[in-house]
Amino acid sequence: MSSLHPFLERLERRYPGFDELHQAVSEVARSVWSVYESEPRWLRERIFERLVEPDRVVSFRVCWTDDQGALQIDRGFRVQQSNALGPYKGGLRFHPGVNESIFRFLAFEQVFKNSLTGLPLGGAKGGATFDPRGRSDMEVMRFCQAFMSELRRFVSADLDVPAGDQGVGGREIGFLYGAYRRYGGHDAGVFTGKPVSFGGIPLRPAATGYGLVHFLRYALWEHDAALENQRCLISGAGDVALFAAEKLIELGAHVHSLSDTGGAMIFEEPLTKEDLALIRDVKQVERGALAECAGQVKGTWSPGGKPWAFPADIALPCATQNELDAEDAKALMAGGAKVVAEGANMPCTAGAVAILRDAKALFLPGKAANAGGVAVSGMEMAQNAQRLPWTSERVGTHLQEIMRDVHTRCVRNAGEGKPVDYVRGANVAGFLRLAEAVEAQGIL
Ligand code: NDP
């Protein structure tokens, strides 16, 4: 009898209420378990169970004062999941909805994603309950300084290298890095996602969105299809969504939606480069809402809406976890979609994935499809260690090569049949490299 179910039950008992963690672990475990069980020594040494249990979870209080002088209290986290392949690596998320389960799931996913890139990177994730939206620059700076007063004990260029994620962009990374230096830190490579003026690498903000589109293109080619003229729906209006939209337009696809927490914007006529530039200004320079673009760009604003009911060929959920549920998946299939490429981490619920599988849609999981961000972060670490700046051409070429290699590893490990089972391919490829490394390093 398979040991999978007893393992999943034990995990549920040990971490009750960690729903996102159970969802992520169960998806990976179901794909890799037959490979895992085929090596008795891995089972004996409980390699998979050891990968699920983080090396350490740091959780701390963050006190700071707002512009009115009132004391605010937030919770900070860092989950250092595994450094079997290299320094812990993974983003920081500032969002009021985060909790330990979300960081545990993100860190677990990050370990497999980083393994899949082929780079020498372990996996981690962290952040805080702080919500930067609506906060002044001074408030964000004071929060970042207070957060770093604790996190600095756990990071360095060779130990743990955080980056941005939701709510953490160049401004936040700048404040965090400044605070780290103020406390005596001196490794330029301690953060990635830095502005280019002090050690950042060109294209890092674009890397995840661009890499997503490269991966999508390789997957379409694998299935004798092309990207040109495909109708695409995107959710989100952050870095991942906006740079994916930019690359899709550049490569001849048609973008028909974007969204944010306020609702969705549907572009009946494909989004133009000019309208995308205006939306980028509103969202990323003015830090405004997508709703403010209504009337200024050619699109229909749907307050509180999601984009998935509009007829399209390809969906790219690029906002957040579990944003696309079973009903949304049914709407997508009814609208003619044949491909779902995850830009965000785990944006599709388990119910949605089941519907996509039943419909034989091509499903590209975030672990593989959004690996471009961490791949370019790996290049930033190499650049910082070399103390030599990389050009954007070099980064762009290398990003494309890494996404091609990630795609090849997925196809090679997916088993027989079309459409390619990218979930199995990504999980098995990531696991095989990790299992070998964990086994070789002994029982720790
Ligand atoms: P941003 O914070 O820049 O953007 C997130 C966007 O999604 C915002 O427009 C936000 O709206 C919107 N959003 C958030 N929650 C919801 C929701 N429930 N419904 C609708 N829209 C929502 O984040 P990123 O673009 O950097 O990241 C997006 C996702 O991609 C995350 O899951 C992240 O973990 C993942 N990812 C990011 C990488 C990166 O390099 N940036 C790398 C790999 C994965 P609003 O503006 O209103 O807040």
Short mmCIF file of C-alpha atoms and ligand atoms in Angstrom, two decimals:
data_model
loop_
_atom_site.label_atom_id
_atom_site.label_comp_id
_atom_site.label_asym_id
_atom_site.label_seq_id
_atom_site.Cartn_x
_atom_site.Cartn_y
_atom_site.Cartn_z
CA MET A 1 0.00 0.00 0.00
CA SER A 2 1.26 3.47 -0.83
CA SER A 3 2.64 5.52 2.03
CA LEU A 4 1.31 8.75 0.45
CA HIS A 5 -1.99 9.02 2.32
CA PRO A 6 -0.58 8.26 5.77
CA PHE A 7 2.07 10.92 5.11
CA LEU A 8 -0.49 13.56 4.08
CA GLU A 9 -2.67 12.72 7.09
CA ARG A 10 0.30 13.07 9.44
CA LEU A 11 1.09 16.47 7.94
CA GLU A 12 -2.52 17.62 8.44
CA ARG A 13 -2.42 16.53 12.08
CA ARG A 14 0.90 18.26 12.69
CA TYR A 15 -0.10 21.54 11.03
CA PRO A 16 -3.87 21.90 11.39
CA GLY A 17 -5.34 24.86 9.49
CA PHE A 18 -2.28 25.32 7.23
CA ASP A 19 -4.53 24.98 4.16
CA GLU A 20 -2.17 26.52 1.59
CA LEU A 21 0.71 24.34 2.81
CA HIS A 22 -1.38 21.15 2.53
CA GLN A 23 -2.59 22.15 -0.95
CA ALA A 24 0.96 22.73 -2.21
CA VAL A 25 2.54 19.67 -0.57
CA SER A 26 -0.25 17.38 -1.70
CA GLU A 27 0.10 18.53 -5.33
CA VAL A 28 3.85 17.91 -5.35
CA ALA A 29 3.61 14.65 -3.40
CA ARG A 30 1.01 13.18 -5.76
CA SER A 31 3.28 13.85 -8.75
CA VAL A 32 6.52 12.53 -7.29
CA TRP A 33 5.41 9.72 -4.98
CA SER A 34 5.80 6.85 -7.45
CA VAL A 35 9.35 8.05 -8.26
CA TYR A 36 10.03 8.49 -4.53
CA GLU A 37 8.76 5.02 -3.65
CA SER A 38 10.83 3.47 -6.43
CA GLU A 39 14.00 4.24 -4.42
CA PRO A 40 13.75 2.36 -1.09
CA ARG A 41 16.71 4.24 0.38
CA TRP A 42 14.95 7.59 -0.19
CA LEU A 43 11.92 6.25 1.64
CA ARG A 44 14.11 4.90 4.42
CA GLU A 45 15.84 8.23 4.78
CA ARG A 46 12.47 10.06 4.51
CA ILE A 47 13.89 12.48 1.94
CA PHE A 48 10.52 13.94 0.91
CA GLU A 49 9.34 14.42 4.51
CA ARG A 50 12.60 16.21 5.29
CA LEU A 51 12.05 18.56 2.33
CA VAL A 52 8.57 19.42 3.63
CA GLU A 53 9.83 20.30 7.11
CA PRO A 54 11.56 23.72 6.92
CA ASP A 55 15.11 24.10 8.24
CA ARG A 56 13.78 26.93 10.41
CA VAL A 57 10.88 29.37 10.72
CA VAL A 58 11.66 32.80 12.15
CA SER A 59 8.77 34.92 13.35
CA PHE A 60 9.13 38.32 15.00
CA ARG A 61 7.32 41.46 16.17
CA VAL A 62 7.84 44.67 14.15
CA CYS A 63 6.98 47.96 15.90
CA TRP A 64 7.00 51.25 14.00
CA THR A 65 5.28 54.63 14.11
CA ASP A 66 2.97 56.00 11.45
CA ASP A 67 2.87 59.62 10.24
CA GLN A 68 0.44 60.55 13.05
CA GLY A 69 2.92 59.27 15.64
CA ALA A 70 0.74 56.24 16.50
CA LEU A 71 2.49 52.97 17.29
CA GLN A 72 1.81 50.17 14.80
CA ILE A 73 2.56 46.50 15.43
CA ASP A 74 3.09 43.97 12.64
CA ARG A 75 4.37 40.39 12.42
CA GLY A 76 7.44 39.49 10.36
CA PHE A 77 8.35 36.01 9.09
CA ARG A 78 11.19 34.22 7.32
CA VAL A 79 10.83 30.56 6.42
CA GLN A 80 14.22 29.05 5.52
CA GLN A 81 13.02 25.86 3.88
CA SER A 82 16.15 24.19 2.47
CA ASN A 83 19.71 25.17 1.60
CA ALA A 84 20.68 21.78 0.21
CA LEU A 85 21.32 23.28 -3.25
CA GLY A 86 22.72 26.69 -2.27
CA PRO A 87 21.95 29.77 -0.16
CA TYR A 88 18.31 30.21 0.88
CA LYS A 89 16.64 32.30 -1.82
CA GLY A 90 13.12 33.68 -2.13
CA GLY A 91 11.10 36.86 -1.93
CA LEU A 92 9.58 38.98 0.81
CA ARG A 93 5.85 39.71 0.71
CA PHE A 94 4.23 42.63 2.54
CA HIS A 95 0.50 42.03 2.68
CA PRO A 96 -2.06 42.18 5.52
CA GLY A 97 -3.40 38.69 4.64
CA VAL A 98 -0.15 36.76 5.10
CA ASN A 99 0.36 34.13 7.79
CA GLU A 100 2.70 31.25 8.55
CA SER A 101 0.80 28.82 6.31
CA ILE A 102 1.17 31.10 3.30
CA PHE A 103 4.90 31.57 3.86
CA ARG A 104 5.35 27.82 4.46
CA PHE A 105 3.62 27.01 1.16
CA LEU A 106 5.55 29.67 -0.73
CA ALA A 107 8.90 28.52 0.72
CA PHE A 108 8.15 24.87 -0.10
CA GLU A 109 7.25 25.78 -3.69
CA GLN A 110 10.34 27.97 -3.97
CA VAL A 111 12.67 25.06 -3.14
CA PHE A 112 11.29 23.01 -6.05
CA LYS A 113 11.21 25.99 -8.42
CA ASN A 114 14.82 26.91 -7.65
CA SER A 115 15.89 23.32 -8.14
CA LEU A 116 14.19 23.29 -11.54
CA THR A 117 16.20 26.31 -12.74
CA GLY A 118 19.42 24.29 -12.45
CA LEU A 119 21.01 27.16 -10.45
CA PRO A 120 22.79 26.66 -7.09
CA LEU A 121 19.93 28.13 -5.01
CA GLY A 122 18.11 26.89 -1.93
CA GLY A 123 14.61 28.07 -1.08
CA ALA A 124 13.03 30.48 1.41
CA LYS A 125 10.18 32.97 1.65
CA GLY A 126 9.17 35.67 4.11
CA GLY A 127 7.61 39.04 4.68
CA ALA A 128 5.18 40.74 7.00
CA THR A 129 1.56 41.62 7.69
CA PHE A 130 2.38 45.26 6.82
CA ASP A 131 0.27 46.76 4.00
CA PRO A 132 2.29 49.33 2.03
CA ARG A 133 -0.77 50.45 0.05
CA GLY A 134 -1.84 53.93 1.09
CA ARG A 135 1.25 54.42 3.25
CA SER A 136 3.60 57.37 2.70
CA ASP A 137 7.22 56.80 1.64
CA MET A 138 8.33 57.78 5.17
CA GLU A 139 6.01 55.21 6.73
CA VAL A 140 7.26 52.50 4.36
CA MET A 141 10.85 53.47 5.20
CA ARG A 142 10.24 53.34 8.97
CA PHE A 143 8.56 49.96 8.63
CA CYS A 144 11.41 48.57 6.49
CA GLN A 145 14.00 49.80 9.00
CA ALA A 146 12.12 48.20 11.91
CA PHE A 147 11.66 44.94 9.94
CA MET A 148 15.35 44.83 9.05
CA SER A 149 16.45 45.41 12.65
CA GLU A 150 15.39 41.79 13.21
CA LEU A 151 15.76 40.12 9.78
CA ARG A 152 19.42 41.21 9.48
CA ARG A 153 20.41 38.47 11.93
CA PHE A 154 19.34 35.77 9.47
CA VAL A 155 20.53 37.00 6.05
CA SER A 156 23.80 37.36 4.15
CA ALA A 157 25.00 36.86 0.57
CA ASP A 158 26.05 33.27 1.30
CA LEU A 159 23.33 32.36 3.78
CA ASP A 160 19.94 33.78 2.76
CA VAL A 161 19.23 36.26 -0.04
CA PRO A 162 15.72 37.78 0.00
CA ALA A 163 14.13 39.60 -2.95
CA GLY A 164 10.82 41.32 -3.65
CA ASP A 165 7.38 39.77 -4.01
CA GLN A 166 3.86 41.20 -3.63
CA GLY A 167 4.07 44.62 -1.96
CA VAL A 168 7.88 44.68 -2.10
CA GLY A 169 9.39 46.45 -5.11
CA GLY A 170 12.47 48.57 -5.75
CA ARG A 171 11.46 51.21 -3.18
CA GLU A 172 11.11 48.67 -0.36
CA ILE A 173 14.28 46.76 -1.34
CA GLY A 174 16.17 50.10 -1.30
CA PHE A 175 14.96 50.90 2.24
CA LEU A 176 15.64 47.35 3.45
CA TYR A 177 19.14 47.34 1.99
CA GLY A 178 19.86 50.81 3.41
CA ALA A 179 18.80 49.64 6.87
CA TYR A 180 20.93 46.50 6.52
CA ARG A 181 23.99 48.68 5.74
CA ARG A 182 23.15 51.02 8.64
CA TYR A 183 23.24 48.05 10.99
CA GLY A 184 26.74 47.20 9.74
CA GLY A 185 25.98 44.80 6.87
CA HIS A 186 28.30 45.01 3.89
CA ASP A 187 27.28 42.31 1.35
CA ALA A 188 25.86 43.96 -1.80
CA GLY A 189 24.57 40.49 -2.69
CA VAL A 190 22.35 40.21 0.40
CA PHE A 191 19.26 41.28 -1.57
CA THR A 192 18.27 40.85 -5.18
CA GLY A 193 15.83 43.12 -6.97
CA LYS A 194 17.95 46.15 -6.05
CA PRO A 195 17.83 49.21 -8.29
CA VAL A 196 20.61 49.08 -10.91
CA SER A 197 22.42 52.09 -9.36
CA PHE A 198 23.58 49.98 -6.38
CA GLY A 199 24.09 46.44 -7.59
CA GLY A 200 20.77 45.58 -9.22
CA ILE A 201 20.67 43.82 -12.55
CA PRO A 202 18.89 45.06 -15.70
CA LEU A 203 15.54 43.38 -16.45
CA ARG A 204 14.93 42.01 -12.92
CA PRO A 205 11.45 43.62 -12.59
CA ALA A 206 10.57 42.27 -16.06
CA ALA A 207 12.10 38.82 -15.59
CA THR A 208 9.09 36.90 -14.26
CA GLY A 209 6.63 38.27 -16.82
CA TYR A 210 9.06 37.91 -19.74
CA GLY A 211 10.11 34.44 -18.59
CA LEU A 212 6.45 33.41 -18.34
CA VAL A 213 5.88 34.34 -21.96
CA HIS A 214 9.07 32.56 -23.08
CA PHE A 215 7.93 29.41 -21.28
CA LEU A 216 4.44 29.71 -22.79
CA ARG A 217 5.96 30.00 -26.25
CA TYR A 218 8.12 26.89 -25.79
CA ALA A 219 5.06 24.98 -24.54
CA LEU A 220 2.99 26.09 -27.55
CA TRP A 221 5.77 25.06 -29.93
CA GLU A 222 5.93 21.68 -28.19
CA HIS A 223 2.24 21.29 -29.10
CA ASP A 224 2.65 22.54 -32.69
CA ALA A 225 1.01 25.90 -31.95
CA ALA A 226 2.29 29.49 -31.99
CA LEU A 227 1.79 32.58 -29.85
CA GLU A 228 0.97 35.00 -32.66
CA ASN A 229 -2.66 36.20 -32.67
CA GLN A 230 -3.63 34.19 -29.58
CA ARG A 231 -6.20 35.97 -27.40
CA CYS A 232 -4.84 36.25 -23.85
CA LEU A 233 -6.49 37.10 -20.51
CA ILE A 234 -4.21 38.36 -17.74
CA SER A 235 -5.12 38.98 -14.09
CA GLY A 236 -3.16 41.34 -11.87
CA ALA A 237 -1.56 44.67 -12.70
CA GLY A 238 1.76 44.32 -10.89
CA ASP A 239 5.23 43.52 -12.21
CA VAL A 240 4.39 40.02 -13.39
CA ALA A 241 1.14 40.96 -15.17
CA LEU A 242 2.35 44.18 -16.81
CA PHE A 243 5.64 42.75 -18.12
CA ALA A 244 3.88 39.60 -19.36
CA ALA A 245 1.45 41.88 -21.22
CA GLU A 246 4.36 43.84 -22.69
CA LYS A 247 6.11 40.70 -23.97
CA LEU A 248 2.89 39.19 -25.34
CA ILE A 249 2.17 42.35 -27.34
CA GLU A 250 5.77 42.43 -28.57
CA LEU A 251 5.48 38.83 -29.80
CA GLY A 252 2.21 39.39 -31.65
CA ALA A 253 -0.36 38.03 -29.16
CA HIS A 254 -3.50 39.98 -28.15
CA VAL A 255 -4.02 41.01 -24.50
CA HIS A 256 -7.70 41.31 -23.53
CA SER A 257 -7.61 41.95 -19.78
CA LEU A 258 -5.78 43.11 -16.66
CA SER A 259 -7.13 43.32 -13.10
CA ASP A 260 -6.36 44.42 -9.56
CA THR A 261 -8.02 44.15 -6.15
CA GLY A 262 -10.65 46.67 -7.33
CA GLY A 263 -11.86 44.71 -10.37
CA ALA A 264 -11.05 43.82 -13.97
CA MET A 265 -10.48 45.85 -17.13
CA ILE A 266 -11.59 44.08 -20.31
CA PHE A 267 -10.11 45.19 -23.63
CA GLU A 268 -12.56 44.15 -26.33
CA GLU A 269 -10.01 45.47 -28.85
CA PRO A 270 -6.52 44.19 -27.92
CA LEU A 271 -4.56 46.32 -25.43
CA THR A 272 -2.14 48.69 -27.16
CA LYS A 273 1.42 49.55 -26.10
CA GLU A 274 0.33 53.15 -25.48
CA ASP A 275 -2.53 52.14 -23.16
CA LEU A 276 -0.24 49.70 -21.36
CA ALA A 277 2.26 52.55 -20.74
CA LEU A 278 -0.53 54.69 -19.26
CA ILE A 279 -1.68 51.84 -16.99
CA ARG A 280 1.92 51.27 -15.85
CA ASP A 281 2.18 54.96 -14.89
CA VAL A 282 -1.01 54.81 -12.84
CA LYS A 283 -0.21 51.48 -11.13
CA GLN A 284 3.54 51.70 -10.65
CA VAL A 285 4.50 55.37 -10.62
CA GLU A 286 1.43 56.92 -8.98
CA ARG A 287 0.64 53.69 -7.05
CA GLY A 288 -3.00 54.16 -7.99
CA ALA A 289 -5.91 51.83 -8.83
CA LEU A 290 -6.73 50.28 -12.20
CA ALA A 291 -10.19 51.85 -11.91
CA GLU A 292 -8.53 55.26 -12.40
CA CYS A 293 -7.59 54.19 -15.94
CA ALA A 294 -11.25 53.74 -16.94
CA GLY A 295 -12.10 56.35 -19.56
CA GLN A 296 -8.39 56.98 -20.27
CA VAL A 297 -7.74 53.65 -22.04
CA LYS A 298 -9.91 51.70 -24.48
CA GLY A 299 -11.40 49.11 -22.15
CA THR A 300 -14.47 48.30 -20.06
CA TRP A 301 -14.09 48.52 -16.30
CA SER A 302 -15.85 45.86 -14.24
CA PRO A 303 -15.79 46.76 -10.51
CA GLY A 304 -15.08 43.71 -8.33
CA GLY A 305 -15.00 41.53 -11.47
CA LYS A 306 -12.60 38.86 -12.70
CA PRO A 307 -11.53 38.56 -16.33
CA TRP A 308 -12.11 34.83 -16.91
CA ALA A 309 -15.52 34.90 -18.64
CA PHE A 310 -14.27 36.85 -21.66
CA PRO A 311 -13.70 34.52 -24.68
CA ALA A 312 -9.98 33.79 -25.12
CA ASP A 313 -7.38 31.15 -26.04
CA ILE A 314 -4.93 31.54 -23.15
CA ALA A 315 -5.29 32.61 -19.50
CA LEU A 316 -2.37 33.96 -17.47
CA PRO A 317 -3.31 34.40 -13.79
CA CYS A 318 -0.64 36.77 -12.45
CA ALA A 319 -2.17 38.26 -9.26
CA THR A 320 -2.08 35.96 -6.22
CA GLN A 321 -2.65 32.44 -4.84
CA ASN A 322 -6.04 30.74 -5.29
CA GLU A 323 -7.49 33.57 -7.38
CA LEU A 324 -8.81 31.27 -10.15
CA ASP A 325 -11.35 28.75 -8.81
CA ALA A 326 -13.40 25.91 -10.32
CA GLU A 327 -16.16 28.26 -11.53
CA ASP A 328 -13.57 30.47 -13.21
CA ALA A 329 -11.99 27.42 -14.86
CA LYS A 330 -15.41 26.38 -16.21
CA ALA A 331 -15.97 29.91 -17.55
CA LEU A 332 -12.56 29.83 -19.24
CA MET A 333 -13.26 26.48 -20.90
CA ALA A 334 -16.72 27.69 -22.00
CA GLY A 335 -15.04 30.75 -23.54
CA GLY A 336 -12.73 28.55 -25.63
CA ALA A 337 -9.49 28.73 -23.62
CA LYS A 338 -7.06 25.88 -24.22
CA VAL A 339 -4.05 27.00 -22.16
CA VAL A 340 -3.54 28.28 -18.60
CA ALA A 341 -0.07 29.60 -17.74
CA GLU A 342 0.45 30.53 -14.07
CA GLY A 343 2.39 33.78 -13.55
CA ALA A 344 1.56 33.96 -9.84
CA ASN A 345 2.40 31.22 -7.33
CA MET A 346 -0.45 28.67 -7.15
CA PRO A 347 -3.13 31.03 -8.52
CA CYS A 348 -5.35 28.08 -9.54
CA THR A 349 -7.22 26.22 -6.81
CA ALA A 350 -7.04 22.40 -6.76
CA GLY A 351 -10.65 22.38 -8.04
CA ALA A 352 -9.71 24.60 -10.98
CA VAL A 353 -6.74 22.40 -11.89
CA ALA A 354 -8.99 19.30 -11.86
CA ILE A 355 -11.38 20.97 -14.33
CA LEU A 356 -8.53 22.04 -16.61
CA ARG A 357 -7.14 18.49 -16.57
CA ASP A 358 -10.56 16.98 -17.38
CA ALA A 359 -10.89 19.39 -20.29
CA LYS A 360 -7.39 18.39 -21.49
CA ALA A 361 -6.29 22.01 -21.35
CA LEU A 362 -2.57 22.71 -21.43
CA PHE A 363 -1.69 23.69 -17.84
CA LEU A 364 1.65 25.39 -17.10
CA PRO A 365 2.27 25.50 -13.33
CA GLY A 366 3.86 28.58 -11.76
CA LYS A 367 6.74 26.57 -10.37
CA ALA A 368 8.07 26.25 -13.93
CA ALA A 369 6.36 29.09 -15.77
CA ASN A 370 7.28 31.90 -13.36
CA ALA A 371 10.83 30.70 -12.62
CA GLY A 372 12.30 33.55 -14.69
CA GLY A 373 12.26 35.91 -11.69
CA VAL A 374 14.42 33.77 -9.48
CA ALA A 375 16.63 32.87 -12.46
CA VAL A 376 17.49 36.54 -13.00
CA SER A 377 17.92 36.96 -9.24
CA GLY A 378 20.52 34.19 -9.50
CA MET A 379 22.25 36.27 -12.20
CA GLU A 380 22.15 39.31 -9.89
CA MET A 381 23.90 37.26 -7.19
CA ALA A 382 26.56 36.20 -9.71
CA GLN A 383 26.97 39.82 -10.85
CA ASN A 384 27.37 41.04 -7.26
CA ALA A 385 29.91 38.31 -6.47
CA GLN A 386 31.89 39.14 -9.65
CA ARG A 387 31.58 42.92 -9.05
CA LEU A 388 31.04 43.33 -12.78
CA PRO A 389 27.78 44.70 -14.23
CA TRP A 390 25.84 42.57 -16.71
CA THR A 391 24.18 44.14 -19.77
CA SER A 392 20.46 43.78 -20.40
CA GLU A 393 21.24 41.86 -23.63
CA ARG A 394 23.24 39.30 -21.66
CA VAL A 395 20.50 38.99 -19.03
CA GLY A 396 17.75 38.70 -21.69
CA THR A 397 19.58 35.98 -23.61
CA HIS A 398 20.42 34.04 -20.46
CA LEU A 399 16.81 34.30 -19.22
CA GLN A 400 15.51 32.86 -22.46
CA GLU A 401 18.04 29.99 -22.29
CA ILE A 402 17.11 29.18 -18.70
CA MET A 403 13.38 29.12 -19.54
CA ARG A 404 14.15 26.85 -22.50
CA ASP A 405 16.10 24.49 -20.20
CA VAL A 406 13.34 24.54 -17.55
CA HIS A 407 10.86 23.64 -20.29
CA THR A 408 13.08 20.79 -21.54
CA ARG A 409 13.46 19.38 -18.00
CA CYS A 410 9.68 19.46 -17.55
CA VAL A 411 9.03 17.65 -20.84
CA ARG A 412 11.71 15.05 -20.13
CA ASN A 413 10.19 14.15 -16.75
CA ALA A 414 6.50 14.45 -17.62
CA GLY A 415 5.92 10.90 -18.87
CA GLU A 416 4.21 9.97 -22.11
CA GLY A 417 1.28 11.67 -23.80
CA LYS A 418 -0.05 15.00 -24.97
CA PRO A 419 -0.82 17.52 -23.70
CA VAL A 420 2.43 17.31 -21.74
CA ASP A 421 1.83 16.90 -17.98
CA TYR A 422 3.89 19.93 -16.93
CA VAL A 423 2.88 19.57 -13.27
CA ARG A 424 4.42 16.12 -13.07
CA GLY A 425 7.39 17.16 -15.21
CA ALA A 426 8.21 20.18 -13.04
CA ASN A 427 7.73 18.40 -9.74
CA VAL A 428 9.70 15.28 -10.70
CA ALA A 429 12.58 17.25 -12.25
CA GLY A 430 12.82 19.50 -9.17
CA PHE A 431 12.56 16.55 -6.79
CA LEU A 432 15.21 14.36 -8.45
CA ARG A 433 17.90 17.02 -8.10
CA LEU A 434 16.89 17.75 -4.50
CA ALA A 435 16.71 14.10 -3.50
CA GLU A 436 20.21 13.46 -4.79
CA ALA A 437 21.60 16.47 -2.91
CA VAL A 438 19.79 15.75 0.36
CA GLU A 439 20.83 12.10 0.29
CA ALA A 440 24.47 12.90 -0.49
CA GLN A 441 24.72 15.32 2.44
CA GLY A 442 23.63 12.80 5.08
CA ILE A 443 20.91 12.84 7.71
CA LEU A 444 20.68 16.37 9.12
P1 NDP B 1 2.58 42.96 -7.26
O1 NDP B 1 2.33 43.26 -5.82
O2 NDP B 1 3.48 43.85 -8.05
O3 NDP B 1 1.19 42.87 -8.05
C1 NDP B 1 0.15 42.04 -7.66
C2 NDP B 1 -1.07 42.47 -8.46
O4 NDP B 1 -2.14 41.55 -8.24
C3 NDP B 1 -1.59 43.85 -8.06
O5 NDP B 1 -2.09 44.48 -9.20
C4 NDP B 1 -2.72 43.50 -7.09
O6 NDP B 1 -3.74 44.50 -7.03
C5 NDP B 1 -3.27 42.27 -7.74
N1 NDP B 1 -3.97 41.41 -6.78
C6 NDP B 1 -3.53 40.93 -5.61
N2 NDP B 1 -4.47 40.17 -5.03
C7 NDP B 1 -5.53 40.16 -5.87
C8 NDP B 1 -6.80 39.57 -5.84
N3 NDP B 1 -7.18 38.79 -4.82
N4 NDP B 1 -7.64 39.77 -6.89
C9 NDP B 1 -7.27 40.54 -7.94
N5 NDP B 1 -6.07 41.15 -8.03
C10 NDP B 1 -5.22 40.96 -6.99
O7 NDP B 1 3.10 41.46 -7.30
P2 NDP B 1 3.91 40.74 -8.44
O8 NDP B 1 3.37 41.10 -9.76
O9 NDP B 1 5.35 40.86 -8.16
O10 NDP B 1 3.55 39.21 -8.11
C11 NDP B 1 2.31 38.64 -8.46
C12 NDP B 1 2.34 37.16 -8.16
O11 NDP B 1 3.44 36.54 -8.83
C13 NDP B 1 2.50 36.77 -6.69
O12 NDP B 1 1.81 35.57 -6.48
C14 NDP B 1 3.99 36.50 -6.58
O13 NDP B 1 4.27 35.61 -5.52
C15 NDP B 1 4.25 35.84 -7.91
N6 NDP B 1 5.64 35.90 -8.33
C16 NDP B 1 6.26 37.09 -8.47
C17 NDP B 1 7.57 37.13 -8.89
C18 NDP B 1 8.26 38.41 -9.14
O14 NDP B 1 9.40 38.36 -9.62
N7 NDP B 1 7.64 39.55 -8.93
C19 NDP B 1 8.34 35.88 -9.09
C20 NDP B 1 7.55 34.68 -9.04
C21 NDP B 1 6.26 34.72 -8.62
P3 NDP B 1 -3.54 45.89 -6.22
O15 NDP B 1 -2.60 46.69 -7.08
O16 NDP B 1 -4.92 46.44 -6.12
O17 NDP B 1 -2.91 45.51 -4.91
#
